[in-house]
PDB file of C-alpha atoms (C1' of nucleotides) in Angstrom:
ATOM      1  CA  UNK U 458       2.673  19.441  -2.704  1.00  0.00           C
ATOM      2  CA  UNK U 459       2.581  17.295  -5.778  1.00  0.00           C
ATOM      3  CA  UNK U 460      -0.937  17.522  -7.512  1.00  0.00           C
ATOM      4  CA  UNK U 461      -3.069  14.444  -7.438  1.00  0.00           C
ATOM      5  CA  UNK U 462      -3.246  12.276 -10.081  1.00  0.00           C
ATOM      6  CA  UNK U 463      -6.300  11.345 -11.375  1.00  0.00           C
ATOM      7  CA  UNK U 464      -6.676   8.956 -14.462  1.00  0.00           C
ATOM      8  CA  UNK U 465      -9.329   9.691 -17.595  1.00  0.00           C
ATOM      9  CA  UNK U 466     -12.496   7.821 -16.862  1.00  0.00           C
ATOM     10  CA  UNK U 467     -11.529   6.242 -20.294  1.00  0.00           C
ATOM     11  CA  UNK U 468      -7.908   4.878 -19.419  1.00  0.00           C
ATOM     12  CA  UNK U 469      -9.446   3.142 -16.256  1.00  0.00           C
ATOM     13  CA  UNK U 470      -8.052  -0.193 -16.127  1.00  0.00           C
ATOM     14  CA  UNK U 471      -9.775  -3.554 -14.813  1.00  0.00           C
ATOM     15  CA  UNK U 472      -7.352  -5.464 -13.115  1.00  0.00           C
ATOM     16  CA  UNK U 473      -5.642  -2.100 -11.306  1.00  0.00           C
ATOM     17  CA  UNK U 474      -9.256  -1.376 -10.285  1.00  0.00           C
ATOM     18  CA  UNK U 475      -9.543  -4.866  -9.399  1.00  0.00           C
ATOM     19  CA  UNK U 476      -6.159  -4.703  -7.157  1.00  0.00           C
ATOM     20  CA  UNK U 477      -6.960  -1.440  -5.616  1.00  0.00           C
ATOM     21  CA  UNK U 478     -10.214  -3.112  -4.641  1.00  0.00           C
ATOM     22  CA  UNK U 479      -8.956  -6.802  -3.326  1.00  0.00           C
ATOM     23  CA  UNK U 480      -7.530  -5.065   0.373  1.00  0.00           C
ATOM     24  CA  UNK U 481      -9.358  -5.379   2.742  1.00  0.00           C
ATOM     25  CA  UNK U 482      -9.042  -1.700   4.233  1.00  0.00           C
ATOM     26  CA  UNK U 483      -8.918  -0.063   0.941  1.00  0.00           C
ATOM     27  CA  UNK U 484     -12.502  -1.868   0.625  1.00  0.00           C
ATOM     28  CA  UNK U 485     -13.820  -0.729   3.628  1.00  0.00           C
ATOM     29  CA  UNK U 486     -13.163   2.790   3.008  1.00  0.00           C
ATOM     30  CA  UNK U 487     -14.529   2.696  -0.379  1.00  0.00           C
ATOM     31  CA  UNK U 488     -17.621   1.618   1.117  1.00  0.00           C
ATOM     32  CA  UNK U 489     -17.684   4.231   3.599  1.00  0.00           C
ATOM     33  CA  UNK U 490     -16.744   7.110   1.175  1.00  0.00           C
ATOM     34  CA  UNK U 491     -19.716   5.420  -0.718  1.00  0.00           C
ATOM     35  CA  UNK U 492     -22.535   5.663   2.364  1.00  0.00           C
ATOM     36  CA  UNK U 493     -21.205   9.177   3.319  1.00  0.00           C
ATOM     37  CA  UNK U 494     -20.764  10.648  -0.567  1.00  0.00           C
ATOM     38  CA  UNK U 495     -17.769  12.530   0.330  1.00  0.00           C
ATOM     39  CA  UNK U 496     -15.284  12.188   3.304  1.00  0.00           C
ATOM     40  CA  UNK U 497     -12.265  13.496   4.489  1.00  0.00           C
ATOM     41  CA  UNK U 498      -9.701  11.421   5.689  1.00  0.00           C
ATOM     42  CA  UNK U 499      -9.785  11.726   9.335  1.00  0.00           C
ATOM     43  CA  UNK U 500     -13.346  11.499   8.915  1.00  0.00           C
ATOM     44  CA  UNK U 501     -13.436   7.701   7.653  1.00  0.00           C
ATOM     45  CA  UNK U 502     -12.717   5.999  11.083  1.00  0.00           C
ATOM     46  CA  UNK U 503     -10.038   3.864  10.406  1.00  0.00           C
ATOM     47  CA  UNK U 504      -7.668   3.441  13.455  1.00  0.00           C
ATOM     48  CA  UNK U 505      -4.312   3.179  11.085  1.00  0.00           C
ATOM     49  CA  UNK U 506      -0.986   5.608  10.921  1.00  0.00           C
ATOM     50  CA  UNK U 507      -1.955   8.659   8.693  1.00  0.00           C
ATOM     51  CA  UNK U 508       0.999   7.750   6.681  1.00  0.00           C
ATOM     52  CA  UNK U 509      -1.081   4.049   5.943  1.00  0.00           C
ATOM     53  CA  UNK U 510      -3.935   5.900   5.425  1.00  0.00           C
ATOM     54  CA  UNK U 511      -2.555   8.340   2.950  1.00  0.00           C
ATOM     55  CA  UNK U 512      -0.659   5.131   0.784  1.00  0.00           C
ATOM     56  CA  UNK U 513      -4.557   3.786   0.211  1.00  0.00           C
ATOM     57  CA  UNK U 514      -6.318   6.976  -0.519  1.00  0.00           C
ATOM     58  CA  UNK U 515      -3.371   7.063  -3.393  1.00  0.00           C
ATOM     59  CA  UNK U 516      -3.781   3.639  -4.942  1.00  0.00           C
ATOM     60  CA  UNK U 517      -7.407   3.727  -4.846  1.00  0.00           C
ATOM     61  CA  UNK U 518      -7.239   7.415  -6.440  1.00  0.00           C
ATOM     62  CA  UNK U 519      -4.211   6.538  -9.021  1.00  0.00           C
ATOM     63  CA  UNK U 520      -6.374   3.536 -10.055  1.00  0.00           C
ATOM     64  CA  UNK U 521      -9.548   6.087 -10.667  1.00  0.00           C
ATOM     65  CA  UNK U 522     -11.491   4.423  -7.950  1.00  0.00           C
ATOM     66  CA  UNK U 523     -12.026   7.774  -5.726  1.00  0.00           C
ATOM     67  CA  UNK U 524     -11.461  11.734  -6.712  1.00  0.00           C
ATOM     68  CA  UNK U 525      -9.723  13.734  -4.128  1.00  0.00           C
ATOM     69  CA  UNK U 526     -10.491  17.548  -3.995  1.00  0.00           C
ATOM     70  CA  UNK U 527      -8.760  20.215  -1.944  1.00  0.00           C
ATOM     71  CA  UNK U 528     -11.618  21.374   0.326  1.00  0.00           C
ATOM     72  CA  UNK U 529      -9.577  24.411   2.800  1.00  0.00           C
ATOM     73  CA  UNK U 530      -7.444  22.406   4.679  1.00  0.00           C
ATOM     74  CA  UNK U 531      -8.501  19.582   4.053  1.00  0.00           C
ATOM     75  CA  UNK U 532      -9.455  16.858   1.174  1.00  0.00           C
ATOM     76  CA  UNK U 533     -12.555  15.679   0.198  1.00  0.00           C
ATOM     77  CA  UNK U 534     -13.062  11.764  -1.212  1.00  0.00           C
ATOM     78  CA  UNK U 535     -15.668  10.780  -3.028  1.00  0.00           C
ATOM     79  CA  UNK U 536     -16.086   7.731  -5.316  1.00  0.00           C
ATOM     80  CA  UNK U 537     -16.186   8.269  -8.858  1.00  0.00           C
ATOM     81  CA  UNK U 538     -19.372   6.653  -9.321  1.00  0.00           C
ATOM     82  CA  UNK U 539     -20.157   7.494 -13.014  1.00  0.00           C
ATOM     83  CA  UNK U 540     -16.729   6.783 -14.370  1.00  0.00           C
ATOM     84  CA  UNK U 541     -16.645   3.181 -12.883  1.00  0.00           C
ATOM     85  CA  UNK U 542     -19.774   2.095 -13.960  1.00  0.00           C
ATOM     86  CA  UNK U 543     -19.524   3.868 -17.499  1.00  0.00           C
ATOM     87  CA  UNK U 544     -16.609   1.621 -17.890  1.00  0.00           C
ATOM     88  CA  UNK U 545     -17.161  -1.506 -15.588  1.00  0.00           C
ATOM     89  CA  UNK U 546     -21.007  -1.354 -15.388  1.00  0.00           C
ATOM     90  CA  UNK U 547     -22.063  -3.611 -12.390  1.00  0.00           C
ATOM     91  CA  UNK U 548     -18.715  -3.104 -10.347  1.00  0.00           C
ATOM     92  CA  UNK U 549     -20.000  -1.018  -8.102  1.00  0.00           C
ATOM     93  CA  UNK U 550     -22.944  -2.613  -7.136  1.00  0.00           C
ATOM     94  CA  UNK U 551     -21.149  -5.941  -6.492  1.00  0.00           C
ATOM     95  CA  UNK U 552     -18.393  -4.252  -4.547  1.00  0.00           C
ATOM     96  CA  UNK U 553     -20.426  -2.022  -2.257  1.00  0.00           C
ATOM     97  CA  UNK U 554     -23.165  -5.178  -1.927  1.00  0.00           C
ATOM     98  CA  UNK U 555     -20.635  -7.941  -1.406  1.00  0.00           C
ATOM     99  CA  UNK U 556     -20.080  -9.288   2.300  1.00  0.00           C
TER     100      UNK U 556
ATOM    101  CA  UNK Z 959       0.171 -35.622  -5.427  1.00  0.00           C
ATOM    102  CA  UNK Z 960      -1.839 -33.170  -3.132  1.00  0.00           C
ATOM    103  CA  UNK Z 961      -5.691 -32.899  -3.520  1.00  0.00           C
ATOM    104  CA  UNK Z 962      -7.025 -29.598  -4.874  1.00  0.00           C
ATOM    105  CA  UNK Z 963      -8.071 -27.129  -2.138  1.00  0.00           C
ATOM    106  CA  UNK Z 964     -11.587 -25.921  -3.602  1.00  0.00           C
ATOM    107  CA  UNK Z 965     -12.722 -23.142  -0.679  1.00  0.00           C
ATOM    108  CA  UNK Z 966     -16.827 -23.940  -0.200  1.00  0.00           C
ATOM    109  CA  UNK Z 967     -18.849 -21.452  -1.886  1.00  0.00           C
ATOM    110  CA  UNK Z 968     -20.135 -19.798   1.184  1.00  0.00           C
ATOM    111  CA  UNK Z 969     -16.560 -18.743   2.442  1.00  0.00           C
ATOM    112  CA  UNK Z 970     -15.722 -17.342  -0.703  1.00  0.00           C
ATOM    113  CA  UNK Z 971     -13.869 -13.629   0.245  1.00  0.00           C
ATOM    114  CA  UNK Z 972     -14.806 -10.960  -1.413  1.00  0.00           C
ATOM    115  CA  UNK Z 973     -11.196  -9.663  -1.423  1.00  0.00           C
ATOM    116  CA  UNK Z 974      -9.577 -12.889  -1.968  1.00  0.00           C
ATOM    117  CA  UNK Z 975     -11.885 -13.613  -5.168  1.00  0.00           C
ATOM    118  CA  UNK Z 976     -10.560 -10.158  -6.388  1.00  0.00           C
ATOM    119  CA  UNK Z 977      -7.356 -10.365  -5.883  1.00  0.00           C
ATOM    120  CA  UNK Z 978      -7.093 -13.402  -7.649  1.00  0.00           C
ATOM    121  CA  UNK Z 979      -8.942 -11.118 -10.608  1.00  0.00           C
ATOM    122  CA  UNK Z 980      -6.743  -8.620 -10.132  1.00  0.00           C
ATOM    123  CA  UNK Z 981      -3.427 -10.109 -12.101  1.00  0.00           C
ATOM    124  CA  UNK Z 982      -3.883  -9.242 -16.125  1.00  0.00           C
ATOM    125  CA  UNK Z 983      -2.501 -13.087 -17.058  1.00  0.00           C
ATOM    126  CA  UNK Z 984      -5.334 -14.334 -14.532  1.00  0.00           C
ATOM    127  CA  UNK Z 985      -7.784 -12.394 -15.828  1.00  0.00           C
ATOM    128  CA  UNK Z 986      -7.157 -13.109 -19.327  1.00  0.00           C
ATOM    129  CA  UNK Z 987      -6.883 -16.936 -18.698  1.00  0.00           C
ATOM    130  CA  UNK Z 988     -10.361 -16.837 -16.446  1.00  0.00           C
ATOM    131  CA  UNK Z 989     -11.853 -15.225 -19.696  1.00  0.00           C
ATOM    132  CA  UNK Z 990     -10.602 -18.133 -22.449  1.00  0.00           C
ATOM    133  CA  UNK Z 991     -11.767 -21.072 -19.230  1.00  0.00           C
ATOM    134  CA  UNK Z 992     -15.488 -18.878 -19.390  1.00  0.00           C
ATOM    135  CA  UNK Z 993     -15.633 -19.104 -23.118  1.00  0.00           C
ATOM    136  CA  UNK Z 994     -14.152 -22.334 -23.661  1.00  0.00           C
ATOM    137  CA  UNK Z 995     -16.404 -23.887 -20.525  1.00  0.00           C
ATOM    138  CA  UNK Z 996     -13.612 -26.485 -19.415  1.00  0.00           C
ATOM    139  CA  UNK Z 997      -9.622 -26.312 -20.254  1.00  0.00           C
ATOM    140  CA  UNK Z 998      -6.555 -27.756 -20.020  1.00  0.00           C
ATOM    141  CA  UNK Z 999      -3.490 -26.013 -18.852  1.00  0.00           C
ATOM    142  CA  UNK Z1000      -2.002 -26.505 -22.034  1.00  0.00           C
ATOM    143  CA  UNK Z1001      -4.988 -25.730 -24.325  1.00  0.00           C
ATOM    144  CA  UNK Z1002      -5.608 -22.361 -22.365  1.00  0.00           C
ATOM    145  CA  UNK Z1003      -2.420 -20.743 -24.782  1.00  0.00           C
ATOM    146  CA  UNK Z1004      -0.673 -19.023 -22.486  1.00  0.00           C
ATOM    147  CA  UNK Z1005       2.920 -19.005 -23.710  1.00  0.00           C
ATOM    148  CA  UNK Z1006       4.568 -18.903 -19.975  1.00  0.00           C
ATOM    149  CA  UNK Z1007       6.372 -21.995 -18.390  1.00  0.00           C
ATOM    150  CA  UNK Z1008       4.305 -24.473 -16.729  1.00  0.00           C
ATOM    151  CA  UNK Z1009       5.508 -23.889 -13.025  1.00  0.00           C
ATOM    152  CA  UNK Z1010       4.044 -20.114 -13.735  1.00  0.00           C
ATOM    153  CA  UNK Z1011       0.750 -21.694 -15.327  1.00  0.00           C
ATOM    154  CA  UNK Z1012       0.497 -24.084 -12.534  1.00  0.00           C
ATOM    155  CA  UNK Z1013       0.935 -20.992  -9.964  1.00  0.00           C
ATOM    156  CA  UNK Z1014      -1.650 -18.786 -11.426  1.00  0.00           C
ATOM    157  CA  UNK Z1015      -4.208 -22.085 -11.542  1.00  0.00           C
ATOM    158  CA  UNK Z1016      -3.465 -22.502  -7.764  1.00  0.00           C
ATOM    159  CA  UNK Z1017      -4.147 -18.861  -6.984  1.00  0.00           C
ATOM    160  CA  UNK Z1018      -7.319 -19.140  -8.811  1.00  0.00           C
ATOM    161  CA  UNK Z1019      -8.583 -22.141  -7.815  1.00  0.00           C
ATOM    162  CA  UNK Z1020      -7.788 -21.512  -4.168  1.00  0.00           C
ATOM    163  CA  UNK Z1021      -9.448 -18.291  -4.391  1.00  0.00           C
ATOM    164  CA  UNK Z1022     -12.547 -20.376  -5.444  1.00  0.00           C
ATOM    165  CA  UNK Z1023     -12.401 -18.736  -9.259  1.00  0.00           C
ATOM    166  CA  UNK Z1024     -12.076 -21.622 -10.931  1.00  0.00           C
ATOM    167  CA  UNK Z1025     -12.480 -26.067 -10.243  1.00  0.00           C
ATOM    168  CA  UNK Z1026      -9.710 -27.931 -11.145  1.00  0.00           C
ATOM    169  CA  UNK Z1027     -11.053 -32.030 -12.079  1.00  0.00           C
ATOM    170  CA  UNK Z1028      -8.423 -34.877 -12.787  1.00  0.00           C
ATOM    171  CA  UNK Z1029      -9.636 -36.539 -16.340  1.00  0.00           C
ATOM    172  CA  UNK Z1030      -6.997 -39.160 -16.937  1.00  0.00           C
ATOM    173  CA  UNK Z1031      -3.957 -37.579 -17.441  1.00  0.00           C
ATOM    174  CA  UNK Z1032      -5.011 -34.304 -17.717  1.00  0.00           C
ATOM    175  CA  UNK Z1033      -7.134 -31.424 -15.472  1.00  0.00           C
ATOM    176  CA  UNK Z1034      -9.954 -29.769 -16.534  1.00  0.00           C
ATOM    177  CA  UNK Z1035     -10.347 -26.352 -15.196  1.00  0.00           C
ATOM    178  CA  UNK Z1036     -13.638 -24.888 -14.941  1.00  0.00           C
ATOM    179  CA  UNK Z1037     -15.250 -21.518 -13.877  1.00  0.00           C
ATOM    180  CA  UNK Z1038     -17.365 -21.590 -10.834  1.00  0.00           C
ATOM    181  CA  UNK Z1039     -19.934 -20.049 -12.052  1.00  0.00           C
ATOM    182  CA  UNK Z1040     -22.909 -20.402  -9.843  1.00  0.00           C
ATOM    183  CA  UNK Z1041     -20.555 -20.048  -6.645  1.00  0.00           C
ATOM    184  CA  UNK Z1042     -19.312 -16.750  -7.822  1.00  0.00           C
ATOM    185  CA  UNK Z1043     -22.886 -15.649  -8.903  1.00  0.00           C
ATOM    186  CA  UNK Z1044     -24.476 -17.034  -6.076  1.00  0.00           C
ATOM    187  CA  UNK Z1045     -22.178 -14.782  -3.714  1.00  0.00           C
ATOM    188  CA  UNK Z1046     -21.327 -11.726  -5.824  1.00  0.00           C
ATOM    189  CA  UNK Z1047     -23.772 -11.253  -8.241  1.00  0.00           C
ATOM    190  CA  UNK Z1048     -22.515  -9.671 -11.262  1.00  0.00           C
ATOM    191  CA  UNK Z1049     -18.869  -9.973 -10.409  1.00  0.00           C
ATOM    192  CA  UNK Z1050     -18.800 -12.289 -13.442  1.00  0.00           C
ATOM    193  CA  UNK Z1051     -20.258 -10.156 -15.984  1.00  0.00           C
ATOM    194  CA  UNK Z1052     -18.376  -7.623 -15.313  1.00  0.00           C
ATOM    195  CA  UNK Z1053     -14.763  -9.635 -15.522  1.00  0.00           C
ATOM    196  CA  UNK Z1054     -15.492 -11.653 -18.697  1.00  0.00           C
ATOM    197  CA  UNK Z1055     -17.391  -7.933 -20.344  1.00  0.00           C
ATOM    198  CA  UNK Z1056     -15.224  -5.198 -18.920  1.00  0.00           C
ATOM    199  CA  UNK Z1057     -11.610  -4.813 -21.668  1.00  0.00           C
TER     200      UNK Z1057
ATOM    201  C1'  DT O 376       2.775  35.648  12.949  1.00  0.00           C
ATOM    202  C1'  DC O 377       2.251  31.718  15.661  1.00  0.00           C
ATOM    203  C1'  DC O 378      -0.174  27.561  16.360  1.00  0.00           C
ATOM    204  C1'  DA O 379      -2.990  23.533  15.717  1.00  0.00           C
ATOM    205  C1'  DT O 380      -4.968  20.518  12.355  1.00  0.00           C
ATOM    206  C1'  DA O 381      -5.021  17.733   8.082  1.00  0.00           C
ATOM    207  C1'  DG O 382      -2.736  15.185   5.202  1.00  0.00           C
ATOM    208  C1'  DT O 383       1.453  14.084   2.116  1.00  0.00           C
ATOM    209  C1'  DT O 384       6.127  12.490   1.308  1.00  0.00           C
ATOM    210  C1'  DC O 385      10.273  10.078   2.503  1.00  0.00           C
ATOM    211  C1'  DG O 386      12.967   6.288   4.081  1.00  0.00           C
ATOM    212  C1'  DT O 387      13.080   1.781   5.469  1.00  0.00           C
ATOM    213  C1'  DA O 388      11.691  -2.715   7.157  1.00  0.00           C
ATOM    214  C1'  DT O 389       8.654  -6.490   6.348  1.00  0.00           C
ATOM    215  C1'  DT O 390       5.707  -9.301   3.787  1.00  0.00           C
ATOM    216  C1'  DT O 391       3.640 -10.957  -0.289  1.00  0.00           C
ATOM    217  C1'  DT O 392       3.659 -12.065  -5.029  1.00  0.00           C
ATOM    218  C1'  DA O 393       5.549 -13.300  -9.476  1.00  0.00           C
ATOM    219  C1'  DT O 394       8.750 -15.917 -12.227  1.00  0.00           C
ATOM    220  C1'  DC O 395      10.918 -19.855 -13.740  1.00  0.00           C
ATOM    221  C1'  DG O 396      14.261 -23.938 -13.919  1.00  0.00           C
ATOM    222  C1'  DA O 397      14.695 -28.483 -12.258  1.00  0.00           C
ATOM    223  C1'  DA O 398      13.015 -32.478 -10.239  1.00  0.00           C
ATOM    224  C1'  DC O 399       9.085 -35.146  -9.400  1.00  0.00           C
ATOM    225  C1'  DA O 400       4.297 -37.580  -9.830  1.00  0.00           C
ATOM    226  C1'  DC O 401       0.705 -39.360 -12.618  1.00  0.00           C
ATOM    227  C1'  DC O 402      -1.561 -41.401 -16.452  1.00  0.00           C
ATOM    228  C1'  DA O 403      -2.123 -43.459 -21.101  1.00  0.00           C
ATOM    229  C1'  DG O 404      -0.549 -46.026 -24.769  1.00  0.00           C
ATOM    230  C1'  DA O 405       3.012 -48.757 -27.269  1.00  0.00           C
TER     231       DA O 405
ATOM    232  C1'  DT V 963       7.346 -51.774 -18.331  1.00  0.00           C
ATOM    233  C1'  DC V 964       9.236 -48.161 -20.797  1.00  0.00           C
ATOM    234  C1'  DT V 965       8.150 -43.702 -22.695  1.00  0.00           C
ATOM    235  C1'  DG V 966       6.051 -39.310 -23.801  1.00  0.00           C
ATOM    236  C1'  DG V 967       2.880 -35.894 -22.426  1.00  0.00           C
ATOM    237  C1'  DT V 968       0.662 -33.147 -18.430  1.00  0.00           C
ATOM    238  C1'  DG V 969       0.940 -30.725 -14.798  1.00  0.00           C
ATOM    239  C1'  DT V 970       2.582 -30.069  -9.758  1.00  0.00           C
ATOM    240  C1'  DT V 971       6.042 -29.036  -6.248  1.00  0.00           C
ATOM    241  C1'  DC V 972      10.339 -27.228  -4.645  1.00  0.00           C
ATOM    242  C1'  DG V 973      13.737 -23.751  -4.243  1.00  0.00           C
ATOM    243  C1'  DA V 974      15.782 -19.543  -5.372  1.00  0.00           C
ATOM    244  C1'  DT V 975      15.434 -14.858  -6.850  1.00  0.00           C
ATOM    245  C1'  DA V 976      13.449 -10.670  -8.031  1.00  0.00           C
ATOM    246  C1'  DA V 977       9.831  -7.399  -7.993  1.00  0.00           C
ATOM    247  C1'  DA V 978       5.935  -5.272  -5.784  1.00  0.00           C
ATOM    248  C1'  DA V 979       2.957  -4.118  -1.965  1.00  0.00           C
ATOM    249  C1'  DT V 980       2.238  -3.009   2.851  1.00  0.00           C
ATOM    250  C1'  DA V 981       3.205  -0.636   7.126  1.00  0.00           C
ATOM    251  C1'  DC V 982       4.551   3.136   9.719  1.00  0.00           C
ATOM    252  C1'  DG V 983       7.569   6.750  12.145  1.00  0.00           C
ATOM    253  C1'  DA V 984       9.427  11.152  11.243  1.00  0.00           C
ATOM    254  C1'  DA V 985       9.808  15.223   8.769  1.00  0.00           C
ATOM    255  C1'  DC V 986       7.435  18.283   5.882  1.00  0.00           C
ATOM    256  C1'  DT V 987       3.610  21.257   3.462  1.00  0.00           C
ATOM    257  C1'  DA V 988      -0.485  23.740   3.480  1.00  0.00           C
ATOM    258  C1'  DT V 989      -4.505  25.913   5.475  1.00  0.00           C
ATOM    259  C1'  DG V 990      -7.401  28.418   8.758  1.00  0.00           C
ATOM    260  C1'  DG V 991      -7.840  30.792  12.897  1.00  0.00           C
ATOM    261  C1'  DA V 992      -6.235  33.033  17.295  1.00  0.00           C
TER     262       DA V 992
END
DNA sequence: TCCATAGTTCGTATTTTATCGAACACCAGA
DNA sequence: TCTGGTGTTCGATAAAATACGAACTATGGA
């Protein structure tokens, strides 16, 4: 399997973060990974097609919004909390806030 | 000529608002209307063809980003600022601080 | 080694978005 | 009322995103 690709805290980019954020789903699982700290897939609760789920773990990871780590067999998600608000200080807060 | 759609600020979606964020040309034309306080299409300097102007003006006013106002012959567009602060605090500093 | 579990990748269908020319609507001033 | 400047709408096309079944990879345990 193809490593995952996870973008310098540096190189993050506002409007791909911005996209990555502006779906609905992708939103409510970065809120989730957010309450729990670290989740596995499965774990999150979302009733969708693993094959869904897997396509927004990868846009919210490829846009630096969540680090996956090979835990066994499976992966761990957590939010990359320092690198977002070293470099968009404030996002957070208004994402994981926002109704 | 149709009216303006201007969503009230109370049903202003989180999502919506940053998807409309989310498009580099929208972002940088949100950040000249913030600095400027009130443009025109044609003083914003965007060098795309109106009909793509005109799109990106839609999909930010209708996201409830900006207010569009008829002055003559010409339409101001302004930021909603208290709207967008009064629902997602900080979402604004962010956009017009983050590069 | 076989099996179940977790999750990714692939292929494809569907939907959404972006782009832009051309035609149109509106206003102001000559 | 004609004309030039502003910006919208329409229509077509192209590009991107979403959705998901099926096949595949990888891991841990029986």
């Amino acid at each position: 399997m193809r490593p995952f690709l996870h973008p310098a805290a540096e190189t993050l980019d506002l409007p791909r973060v911005l996209h990555a954020l502006s779906d609905p789903a992708r939103l409510e699982m970065v809120r989730r990974i957010a309450a729990a700290g670290e989740l596995t897939c499965g774990a999150l609760g979302v009733d969708r097609p693993k094959s869904s789920m897997s396509h927004h773990f990868r846009v919210l990871r490829e846009a630096g919004v969540i680090r996956t780590r090979v835990a066994g067999a499976v992966h761990l998600n957590a939010l990359r909390t320092e690198d977002i608000e070293g470099r968009f200080p404030g996002l957070l807060a208004v994402v994981l806030g926002g109704t």
